[in-house]
Amino acid sequence: MAPKPKPRSKPRKGGPLGVDRLIHAPARLAIMTNLYVVDDADATWLLQQTGLTWGNLATHLGKLEEAGYVTVTKGYRGRKPRTKLALTQAGRDALLAYRASILDALDLGE
């Protein structure tokens, strides 16, 4: 049996056009851009904004949290469970760097 691979501690750079491949996935890009414009968000709100399923949202949030781009805080509002999501400063910086990479790639020198 092959050894289990170690979890990735850093995002993979050098994908298409030199962009951060972790952010480049459409679902994760939707999560990042929606969280960028708010201080924090409820998971239900993000689910509605992105159109993802609960399972997909959880999977992609896990990858973004592992990379240090997103914080996930579970708690309660009254008796109802609430999951609060926010971009970290590293996540904000990574999204801005991603944007710059895309703009550089689209600069056709015209």
Short mmCIF file of C-alpha atoms in Angstrom, two decimals:
data_model
loop_
_atom_site.label_atom_id
_atom_site.label_comp_id
_atom_site.label_asym_id
_atom_site.label_seq_id
_atom_site.Cartn_x
_atom_site.Cartn_y
_atom_site.Cartn_z
CA MET A 1 0.00 0.00 0.00
CA ALA A 2 1.36 3.41 -0.98
CA PRO A 3 1.98 5.96 1.79
CA LYS A 4 -0.68 8.59 2.25
CA PRO A 5 0.36 11.95 0.77
CA LYS A 6 0.94 14.81 3.19
CA PRO A 7 -1.63 17.61 3.18
CA ARG A 8 -0.57 20.61 1.15
CA SER A 9 0.58 23.46 3.37
CA LYS A 10 1.10 26.03 0.62
CA PRO A 11 -1.09 26.88 -2.35
CA ARG A 12 0.13 25.61 -5.69
CA LYS A 13 1.46 28.41 -7.82
CA GLY A 14 2.53 28.17 -11.41
CA GLY A 15 -0.72 26.91 -12.86
CA PRO A 16 -2.05 28.34 -16.09
CA LEU A 17 -0.49 31.76 -16.68
CA GLY A 18 1.40 31.56 -13.37
CA VAL A 19 -1.75 31.98 -11.28
CA ASP A 20 -2.52 30.39 -7.92
CA ARG A 21 -4.25 27.16 -8.96
CA LEU A 22 -6.01 26.90 -5.62
CA ILE A 23 -7.92 30.12 -6.30
CA HIS A 24 -8.26 29.48 -10.05
CA ALA A 25 -10.89 26.75 -9.54
CA PRO A 26 -14.28 28.36 -10.33
CA ALA A 27 -15.98 27.37 -7.06
CA ARG A 28 -13.09 28.60 -4.90
CA LEU A 29 -12.84 31.81 -6.92
CA ALA A 30 -16.56 32.41 -6.28
CA ILE A 31 -16.06 31.81 -2.55
CA MET A 32 -13.03 34.11 -2.37
CA THR A 33 -14.61 36.97 -4.33
CA ASN A 34 -17.82 36.85 -2.31
CA LEU A 35 -15.91 36.87 0.98
CA TYR A 36 -13.63 39.68 -0.22
CA VAL A 37 -16.45 42.23 -0.27
CA VAL A 38 -17.67 41.52 3.29
CA ASP A 39 -15.97 41.40 6.70
CA ASP A 40 -17.50 38.02 7.44
CA ALA A 41 -20.40 35.95 6.15
CA ASP A 42 -22.79 33.26 7.24
CA ALA A 43 -22.35 29.94 5.42
CA THR A 44 -26.00 30.01 4.32
CA TRP A 45 -25.51 33.39 2.65
CA LEU A 46 -22.38 32.17 0.87
CA LEU A 47 -24.21 29.05 -0.26
CA GLN A 48 -26.92 31.21 -1.85
CA GLN A 49 -24.40 33.56 -3.47
CA THR A 50 -22.29 30.81 -5.03
CA GLY A 51 -24.98 28.30 -5.97
CA LEU A 52 -22.86 25.47 -4.59
CA THR A 53 -24.23 22.48 -2.70
CA TRP A 54 -23.46 22.09 1.01
CA GLY A 55 -21.01 19.29 0.23
CA ASN A 56 -19.15 21.27 -2.44
CA LEU A 57 -19.04 24.36 -0.26
CA ALA A 58 -17.62 22.38 2.66
CA THR A 59 -14.99 20.70 0.47
CA HIS A 60 -13.77 23.93 -1.10
CA LEU A 61 -13.82 25.80 2.22
CA GLY A 62 -11.69 23.03 3.70
CA LYS A 63 -9.06 23.51 0.99
CA LEU A 64 -9.08 27.28 1.39
CA GLU A 65 -8.88 26.97 5.18
CA GLU A 66 -5.97 24.52 4.90
CA ALA A 67 -4.12 27.06 2.74
CA GLY A 68 -4.73 29.76 5.35
CA TYR A 69 -6.98 31.83 3.09
CA VAL A 70 -10.25 31.46 5.02
CA THR A 71 -11.26 31.15 8.66
CA VAL A 72 -14.27 29.03 9.61
CA THR A 73 -15.79 29.73 13.03
CA LYS A 74 -18.64 27.59 14.30
CA GLY A 75 -20.93 28.89 16.99
CA TYR A 76 -24.53 29.62 17.88
CA ARG A 77 -26.89 32.51 17.42
CA GLY A 78 -29.42 31.84 20.14
CA ARG A 79 -30.10 28.13 19.79
CA LYS A 80 -29.34 27.95 16.09
CA PRO A 81 -25.93 26.80 14.87
CA ARG A 82 -24.04 29.34 12.79
CA THR A 83 -20.91 29.00 10.69
CA LYS A 84 -19.09 32.31 10.22
CA LEU A 85 -16.65 32.61 7.33
CA ALA A 86 -14.04 35.27 6.62
CA LEU A 87 -10.99 35.81 4.45
CA THR A 88 -7.69 36.04 6.28
CA GLN A 89 -5.19 38.73 5.36
CA ALA A 90 -3.26 36.04 3.50
CA GLY A 91 -6.45 35.22 1.59
CA ARG A 92 -7.01 38.86 0.68
CA ASP A 93 -3.40 39.21 -0.45
CA ALA A 94 -3.60 35.98 -2.49
CA LEU A 95 -6.79 37.13 -4.23
CA LEU A 96 -5.20 40.47 -5.15
CA ALA A 97 -2.10 38.66 -6.45
CA TYR A 98 -4.36 36.32 -8.44
CA ARG A 99 -6.15 39.34 -9.95
CA ALA A 100 -2.81 40.92 -10.90
CA SER A 101 -1.68 37.66 -12.56
CA ILE A 102 -4.87 37.46 -14.61
CA LEU A 103 -4.62 41.12 -15.66
CA ASP A 104 -0.97 40.62 -16.67
CA ALA A 105 -1.94 37.57 -18.72
CA LEU A 106 -4.69 39.51 -20.47
CA ASP A 107 -2.43 42.46 -21.30
CA LEU A 108 -1.98 42.00 -25.02
CA GLY A 109 0.26 45.02 -25.40
CA GLU A 110 -2.34 46.98 -27.31
#
